[in-house]
Amino acid sequence: MKALVVDQYGKEQALHLKDMPDTPVSPGRLTIDVVYSGVGFVDVMLSRGEFTHVKTPFIPGLEVAGYVREIGEGVEGFRIGEPVVAMTLTSIGGFASVASVRPELTVRLERLEGKLDLATAAASIVNLTTAYIVMKDVIKLRKDESILIHAAVGGLGGFLGQVARRLGAGKVLGTVGSPEKTNLASEFGYDELFVRSHFVEQTLQATGGQGVDAVLDPVGGDLRRRSHDVLQPFGQLVVLGNAGGQPDVIQSTNDLWFNNQAVAGFQLGSYSDAFPARVGQRALEALHMLAAEYIRSDIYGIYPAEEANEALRLLETGATRGKLLLKMTE
């Protein structure tokens, strides 16, 4: 098989395309002939060495779409050659032409009545499932509640805005890194988009001084601290990542107490390790929304495996919108 391997952390050309032995099927798992691999900012962070528990050499990649290659002992409900989309998550290994996946985290595209192609499925499953679980199970979004989403038109932010709108949010606001992106609000379900540097004043103005019921933050740094200034009493800040690469922000529990606020975290990988069947069911529900065209998936670009380092570089610039994909096989 072909695989993109990180041999050393932190190098600009961290990914090396190599010929490797095919990944064998294990009991309780499937292998997939991968056509598309999704590229996310987490892959940039993995390549930088920001997850110290992941030791080199390794193959990044958290989401794949392709065809069932082999079915491990004890796995039922799949057939060889059928189209599927799957999340590798903490197992990683998605940047390869053959990937090993858990059946609980694999969705048969036939269950979506064939309305999703492989590219759209690979571009969507991780971020859309994350967005859906955050709305349904973390903040338990109620009708007409207001919400602010940082990095609003990225791969995750684009789905967060649309899912919030679909599930009945009253006001959906977002922040972006440049003025050019503020005109994308309607494409992703937002009422308004603000440049991140002035979001506190603009959020309060947009909500008549009341603030929002929840802030979702995949960026981190000082943005996380300032987000408390726009939360209503009983408002919740949800930490979804640290794409900004800034040092951790220490939260004062006394401030949370005095202001009647809460902070929560959500990370799909560790959650799926604890509750794989639950995550798989939420993935199916979320993809049904996409297949029914209640929401849309935005693919920024599809790159051959040989250009994987360029895809990571583009993500680091912050200039992309939507999802990047790697084409691993035909």
GROMACS .gro file of C-alpha atoms in nm:
model
  330
    1MET     CA    1   0.000   0.000   0.000
    2LYS     CA    2   0.093   0.367  -0.029
    3ALA     CA    3   0.112   0.564   0.295
    4LEU     CA    4   0.210   0.913   0.407
    5VAL     CA    5   0.445   0.876   0.701
    6VAL     CA    6   0.576   1.129   0.953
    7ASP     CA    7   0.932   1.024   1.041
    8GLN     CA    8   1.026   1.345   1.225
    9TYR     CA    9   0.811   1.608   1.392
   10GLY     CA   10   0.797   1.970   1.292
   11LYS     CA   11   0.950   1.969   0.946
   12GLU     CA   12   0.777   2.167   0.670
   13GLN     CA   13   0.784   1.856   0.450
   14ALA     CA   14   0.690   1.620   0.733
   15LEU     CA   15   0.492   1.373   0.521
   16HIS     CA   16   0.679   1.116   0.312
   17LEU     CA   17   0.495   0.895   0.063
   18LYS     CA   18   0.617   0.537   0.103
   19ASP     CA   19   0.542   0.186  -0.016
   20MET     CA   20   0.451  -0.029   0.283
   21PRO     CA   21   0.302  -0.375   0.345
   22ASP     CA   22  -0.078  -0.377   0.326
   23THR     CA   23  -0.249  -0.332   0.661
   24PRO     CA   24  -0.390  -0.674   0.760
   25VAL     CA   25  -0.742  -0.715   0.891
   26SER     CA   26  -0.777  -0.786   1.263
   27PRO     CA   27  -1.059  -0.959   1.451
   28GLY     CA   28  -1.339  -0.713   1.519
   29ARG     CA   29  -1.222  -0.466   1.253
   30LEU     CA   30  -1.249  -0.388   0.882
   31THR     CA   31  -0.995  -0.280   0.628
   32ILE     CA   32  -1.088  -0.028   0.361
   33ASP     CA   33  -0.939   0.046   0.020
   34VAL     CA   34  -0.919   0.422   0.072
   35VAL     CA   35  -1.015   0.654  -0.211
   36TYR     CA   36  -1.025   0.981  -0.013
   37SER     CA   37  -0.870   1.084   0.318
   38GLY     CA   38  -0.990   1.396   0.498
   39VAL     CA   39  -0.726   1.649   0.602
   40GLY     CA   40  -0.786   1.850   0.920
   41PHE     CA   41  -0.591   2.089   1.137
   42VAL     CA   42  -0.535   1.804   1.379
   43ASP     CA   43  -0.310   1.649   1.113
   44VAL     CA   44  -0.102   1.969   1.115
   45MET     CA   45  -0.077   1.944   1.493
   46LEU     CA   46   0.019   1.576   1.473
   47SER     CA   47   0.293   1.655   1.223
   48ARG     CA   48   0.425   1.934   1.445
   49GLY     CA   49   0.453   1.692   1.738
   50GLU     CA   50   0.193   1.868   1.952
   51PHE     CA   51   0.047   1.533   2.063
   52THR     CA   52   0.346   1.390   2.245
   53HIS     CA   53   0.182   1.051   2.302
   54VAL     CA   54   0.195   0.984   1.925
   55LYS     CA   55   0.543   0.853   1.852
   56THR     CA   56   0.720   0.862   1.517
   57PRO     CA   57   0.703   0.707   1.269
   58PHE     CA   58   0.326   0.722   1.222
   59ILE     CA   59   0.059   0.770   0.957
   60PRO     CA   60  -0.179   1.065   1.025
   61GLY     CA   61  -0.539   1.084   0.907
   62LEU     CA   62  -0.865   1.060   1.103
   63GLU     CA   63  -1.127   0.997   0.833
   64VAL     CA   64  -1.148   0.792   0.516
   65ALA     CA   65  -1.395   0.689   0.249
   66GLY     CA   66  -1.362   0.398   0.011
   67TYR     CA   67  -1.460   0.035  -0.028
   68VAL     CA   68  -1.460  -0.254   0.219
   69ARG     CA   69  -1.150  -0.464   0.149
   70GLU     CA   70  -1.157  -0.730   0.421
   71ILE     CA   71  -1.393  -0.814   0.708
   72GLY     CA   72  -1.242  -0.928   1.035
   73GLU     CA   73  -1.364  -1.217   1.244
   74GLY     CA   74  -1.676  -1.132   1.440
   75VAL     CA   75  -1.778  -0.835   1.225
   76GLU     CA   76  -2.126  -0.849   1.076
   77GLY     CA   77  -2.341  -0.623   0.859
   78PHE     CA   78  -2.082  -0.538   0.592
   79ARG     CA   79  -1.992  -0.686   0.256
   80ILE     CA   80  -1.668  -0.674   0.062
   81GLY     CA   81  -1.660  -0.401  -0.201
   82GLU     CA   82  -1.939  -0.183  -0.063
   83PRO     CA   83  -1.881   0.193  -0.027
   84VAL     CA   84  -1.829   0.319   0.328
   85VAL     CA   85  -1.702   0.617   0.522
   86ALA     CA   86  -1.520   0.574   0.853
   87MET     CA   87  -1.343   0.757   1.133
   88THR     CA   88  -1.004   0.628   1.244
   89LEU     CA   89  -0.971   0.901   1.511
   90THR     CA   90  -0.729   0.797   1.790
   91SER     CA   91  -0.606   0.503   1.581
   92ILE     CA   92  -0.511   0.750   1.302
   93GLY     CA   93  -0.366   0.581   0.989
   94GLY     CA   94  -0.604   0.741   0.740
   95PHE     CA   95  -0.335   0.880   0.506
   96ALA     CA   96  -0.291   0.543   0.338
   97SER     CA   97  -0.440   0.346   0.051
   98VAL     CA   98  -0.549   0.077   0.299
   99ALA     CA   99  -0.685   0.164   0.643
  100SER     CA  100  -0.800  -0.040   0.942
  101VAL     CA  101  -1.123   0.085   1.101
  102ARG     CA  102  -1.370  -0.004   1.373
  103PRO     CA  103  -1.707  -0.119   1.239
  104GLU     CA  104  -1.886   0.091   1.503
  105LEU     CA  105  -1.728   0.403   1.353
  106THR     CA  106  -1.801   0.305   0.993
  107VAL     CA  107  -2.114   0.411   0.804
  108ARG     CA  108  -2.240   0.215   0.506
  109LEU     CA  109  -2.328   0.468   0.238
  110GLU     CA  110  -2.616   0.247   0.128
  111ARG     CA  111  -2.787   0.339   0.455
  112LEU     CA  112  -2.796   0.694   0.318
  113GLU     CA  113  -2.973   0.568   0.004
  114GLY     CA  114  -2.663   0.632  -0.203
  115LYS     CA  115  -2.708   1.008  -0.181
  116LEU     CA  116  -2.353   1.080  -0.064
  117ASP     CA  117  -2.049   1.035  -0.286
  118LEU     CA  118  -1.719   0.922  -0.137
  119ALA     CA  119  -1.554   1.265  -0.151
  120THR     CA  120  -1.839   1.442   0.031
  121ALA     CA  121  -1.856   1.166   0.291
  122ALA     CA  122  -1.482   1.179   0.363
  123ALA     CA  123  -1.492   1.559   0.382
  124SER     CA  124  -1.773   1.556   0.634
  125ILE     CA  125  -1.782   1.268   0.878
  126VAL     CA  126  -1.547   1.389   1.154
  127ASN     CA  127  -1.640   1.756   1.159
  128LEU     CA  128  -2.010   1.698   1.103
  129THR     CA  129  -2.029   1.431   1.372
  130THR     CA  130  -1.842   1.662   1.610
  131ALA     CA  131  -2.079   1.951   1.533
  132TYR     CA  132  -2.386   1.733   1.578
  133ILE     CA  133  -2.275   1.583   1.910
  134VAL     CA  134  -2.175   1.926   2.043
  135MET     CA  135  -2.521   2.064   1.968
  136LYS     CA  136  -2.724   1.761   2.076
  137ASP     CA  137  -2.527   1.628   2.372
  138VAL     CA  138  -2.280   1.889   2.499
  139ILE     CA  139  -2.466   2.221   2.498
  140LYS     CA  140  -2.806   2.052   2.444
  141LEU     CA  141  -2.910   2.336   2.217
  142ARG     CA  142  -3.268   2.453   2.272
  143LYS     CA  143  -3.489   2.633   2.027
  144ASP     CA  144  -3.414   3.007   1.991
  145GLU     CA  145  -3.092   2.999   2.195
  146SER     CA  146  -2.805   3.219   2.072
  147ILE     CA  147  -2.459   3.090   1.996
  148LEU     CA  148  -2.115   3.225   1.896
  149ILE     CA  149  -1.872   3.007   1.700
  150HIS     CA  150  -1.504   3.090   1.653
  151ALA     CA  151  -1.327   2.994   1.327
  152ALA     CA  152  -1.674   2.999   1.179
  153VAL     CA  153  -1.604   2.905   0.817
  154GLY     CA  154  -1.337   2.640   0.869
  155GLY     CA  155  -1.399   2.270   0.828
  156LEU     CA  156  -1.563   2.239   1.171
  157GLY     CA  157  -1.709   2.590   1.195
  158GLY     CA  158  -1.895   2.556   0.868
  159PHE     CA  159  -2.086   2.258   1.006
  160LEU     CA  160  -2.136   2.407   1.353
  161GLY     CA  161  -2.320   2.705   1.206
  162GLN     CA  162  -2.538   2.494   0.978
  163VAL     CA  163  -2.625   2.235   1.243
  164ALA     CA  164  -2.710   2.507   1.495
  165ARG     CA  165  -2.942   2.668   1.242
  166ARG     CA  166  -3.101   2.334   1.149
  167LEU     CA  167  -3.163   2.244   1.514
  168GLY     CA  168  -3.344   2.570   1.585
  169ALA     CA  169  -3.091   2.819   1.723
  170GLY     CA  170  -3.227   3.171   1.740
  171LYS     CA  171  -2.917   3.376   1.660
  172VAL     CA  172  -2.602   3.217   1.513
  173LEU     CA  173  -2.292   3.439   1.520
  174GLY     CA  174  -1.935   3.361   1.423
  175THR     CA  175  -1.583   3.497   1.412
  176VAL     CA  176  -1.334   3.478   1.125
  177GLY     CA  177  -0.973   3.575   1.079
  178SER     CA  178  -1.007   3.824   0.792
  179PRO     CA  179  -1.263   4.077   0.663
  180GLU     CA  180  -1.287   3.890   0.332
  181LYS     CA  181  -1.461   3.600   0.506
  182THR     CA  182  -1.737   3.804   0.669
  183ASN     CA  183  -1.948   3.791   0.354
  184LEU     CA  184  -1.978   3.411   0.379
  185ALA     CA  185  -2.232   3.422   0.664
  186SER     CA  186  -2.538   3.301   0.476
  187GLU     CA  187  -2.350   3.010   0.315
  188PHE     CA  188  -2.289   2.852   0.654
  189GLY     CA  189  -2.604   2.937   0.845
  190TYR     CA  190  -2.479   3.246   1.026
  191ASP     CA  191  -2.670   3.566   1.095
  192GLU     CA  192  -2.345   3.763   1.116
  193LEU     CA  193  -1.971   3.705   1.098
  194PHE     CA  194  -1.719   3.930   1.277
  195VAL     CA  195  -1.345   3.973   1.246
  196ARG     CA  196  -1.206   3.799   1.552
  197SER     CA  197  -1.015   4.098   1.693
  198HIS     CA  198  -1.337   4.292   1.769
  199PHE     CA  199  -1.579   4.011   1.844
  200VAL     CA  200  -1.670   4.110   2.202
  201GLU     CA  201  -1.811   4.449   2.112
  202GLN     CA  202  -1.980   4.321   1.796
  203THR     CA  203  -2.135   4.019   1.967
  204LEU     CA  204  -2.281   4.235   2.243
  205GLN     CA  205  -2.412   4.480   1.986
  206ALA     CA  206  -2.572   4.201   1.782
  207THR     CA  207  -2.746   4.062   2.091
  208GLY     CA  208  -2.864   4.391   2.236
  209GLY     CA  209  -2.605   4.370   2.513
  210GLN     CA  210  -2.730   4.033   2.639
  211GLY     CA  211  -2.456   3.807   2.504
  212VAL     CA  212  -2.500   3.447   2.396
  213ASP     CA  213  -2.600   3.117   2.554
  214ALA     CA  214  -2.291   2.931   2.430
  215VAL     CA  215  -1.951   2.997   2.275
  216LEU     CA  216  -1.775   2.720   2.081
  217ASP     CA  217  -1.399   2.765   2.056
  218PRO     CA  218  -1.160   2.552   1.847
  219VAL     CA  219  -0.897   2.830   1.840
  220GLY     CA  220  -0.774   2.884   2.198
  221GLY     CA  221  -0.538   3.142   2.342
  222ASP     CA  222  -0.665   3.480   2.462
  223LEU     CA  223  -0.976   3.433   2.248
  224ARG     CA  224  -1.087   3.175   2.503
  225ARG     CA  225  -1.050   3.414   2.794
  226ARG     CA  226  -1.234   3.697   2.618
  227SER     CA  227  -1.521   3.467   2.528
  228HIS     CA  228  -1.644   3.482   2.886
  229ASP     CA  229  -1.727   3.850   2.827
  230VAL     CA  230  -2.006   3.757   2.584
  231LEU     CA  231  -2.164   3.474   2.785
  232GLN     CA  232  -2.500   3.518   2.953
  233PRO     CA  233  -2.558   3.378   3.303
  234PHE     CA  234  -2.571   2.998   3.275
  235GLY     CA  235  -2.381   3.037   2.947
  236GLN     CA  236  -2.134   2.770   2.847
  237LEU     CA  237  -1.792   2.792   2.682
  238VAL     CA  238  -1.704   2.470   2.499
  239VAL     CA  239  -1.338   2.405   2.419
  240LEU     CA  240  -1.303   2.219   2.088
  241GLY     CA  241  -0.935   2.257   2.004
  242ASN     CA  242  -0.626   2.477   2.007
  243ALA     CA  243  -0.580   2.561   1.640
  244GLY     CA  244  -0.408   2.888   1.730
  245GLY     CA  245  -0.123   2.696   1.891
  246GLN     CA  246  -0.117   2.932   2.191
  247PRO     CA  247  -0.030   2.834   2.550
  248ASP     CA  248  -0.312   2.698   2.760
  249VAL     CA  249  -0.544   2.951   2.925
  250ILE     CA  250  -0.601   2.908   3.297
  251GLN     CA  251  -0.965   2.944   3.396
  252SER     CA  252  -1.065   3.093   3.731
  253THR     CA  253  -1.328   2.875   3.893
  254ASN     CA  254  -1.419   3.165   4.119
  255ASP     CA  255  -1.501   3.375   3.812
  256LEU     CA  256  -1.720   3.093   3.683
  257TRP     CA  257  -1.894   3.082   4.017
  258PHE     CA  258  -1.955   3.458   4.041
  259ASN     CA  259  -2.071   3.487   3.680
  260ASN     CA  260  -2.285   3.171   3.673
  261GLN     CA  261  -2.093   3.032   3.376
  262ALA     CA  262  -1.956   2.693   3.277
  263VAL     CA  263  -1.665   2.557   3.075
  264ALA     CA  264  -1.676   2.218   2.902
  265GLY     CA  265  -1.450   2.032   2.664
  266PHE     CA  266  -1.529   1.796   2.381
  267GLN     CA  267  -1.287   1.580   2.187
  268LEU     CA  268  -1.437   1.326   1.948
  269GLY     CA  269  -1.147   1.081   1.959
  270SER     CA  270  -1.147   1.011   2.333
  271TYR     CA  271  -1.527   1.015   2.338
  272SER     CA  272  -1.537   0.753   2.063
  273ASP     CA  273  -1.294   0.533   2.257
  274ALA     CA  274  -1.538   0.534   2.550
  275PHE     CA  275  -1.864   0.514   2.352
  276PRO     CA  276  -1.796   0.391   1.996
  277ALA     CA  277  -2.150   0.271   1.923
  278ARG     CA  278  -2.299   0.598   2.046
  279VAL     CA  279  -2.063   0.799   1.826
  280GLY     CA  280  -2.137   0.578   1.527
  281GLN     CA  281  -2.510   0.631   1.570
  282ARG     CA  282  -2.465   1.008   1.592
  283ALA     CA  283  -2.248   0.995   1.278
  284LEU     CA  284  -2.527   0.817   1.092
  285GLU     CA  285  -2.786   1.071   1.209
  286ALA     CA  286  -2.563   1.361   1.110
  287LEU     CA  287  -2.485   1.219   0.766
  288HIS     CA  288  -2.857   1.169   0.706
  289MET     CA  289  -2.893   1.548   0.742
  290LEU     CA  290  -2.626   1.594   0.478
  291ALA     CA  291  -2.773   1.335   0.243
  292ALA     CA  292  -3.114   1.502   0.272
  293GLU     CA  293  -2.951   1.836   0.179
  294TYR     CA  294  -3.060   2.008   0.498
  295ILE     CA  295  -2.695   2.113   0.525
  296ARG     CA  296  -2.410   2.124   0.276
  297SER     CA  297  -2.046   2.023   0.273
  298ASP     CA  298  -1.781   2.260   0.144
  299ILE     CA  299  -1.471   2.104  -0.016
  300TYR     CA  300  -1.188   2.352  -0.060
  301GLY     CA  301  -0.968   2.123  -0.268
  302ILE     CA  302  -0.870   1.765  -0.351
  303TYR     CA  303  -0.497   1.693  -0.370
  304PRO     CA  304  -0.302   1.389  -0.486
  305ALA     CA  305  -0.114   1.208  -0.213
  306GLU     CA  306   0.212   1.349  -0.352
  307GLU     CA  307   0.092   1.701  -0.260
  308ALA     CA  308  -0.008   1.623   0.099
  309ASN     CA  309   0.252   1.861   0.246
  310GLU     CA  310   0.105   2.145   0.041
  311ALA     CA  311  -0.239   2.065   0.183
  312LEU     CA  312  -0.102   2.090   0.538
  313ARG     CA  313   0.074   2.416   0.453
  314LEU     CA  314  -0.249   2.567   0.321
  315LEU     CA  315  -0.432   2.473   0.641
  316GLU     CA  316  -0.164   2.644   0.849
  317THR     CA  317  -0.212   2.971   0.660
  318GLY     CA  318  -0.574   2.997   0.777
  319ALA     CA  319  -0.675   3.100   0.426
  320THR     CA  320  -0.885   2.794   0.347
  321ARG     CA  321  -1.259   2.748   0.391
  322GLY     CA  322  -1.426   2.411   0.416
  323LYS     CA  323  -1.243   2.080   0.389
  324LEU     CA  324  -0.930   1.955   0.215
  325LEU     CA  325  -0.903   1.598   0.085
  326LEU     CA  326  -0.625   1.367  -0.031
  327LYS     CA  327  -0.689   1.130  -0.321
  328MET     CA  328  -0.523   0.804  -0.215
  329THR     CA  329  -0.643   0.565  -0.489
  330GLU     CA  330  -0.870   0.571  -0.791
   0.00000   0.00000   0.00000
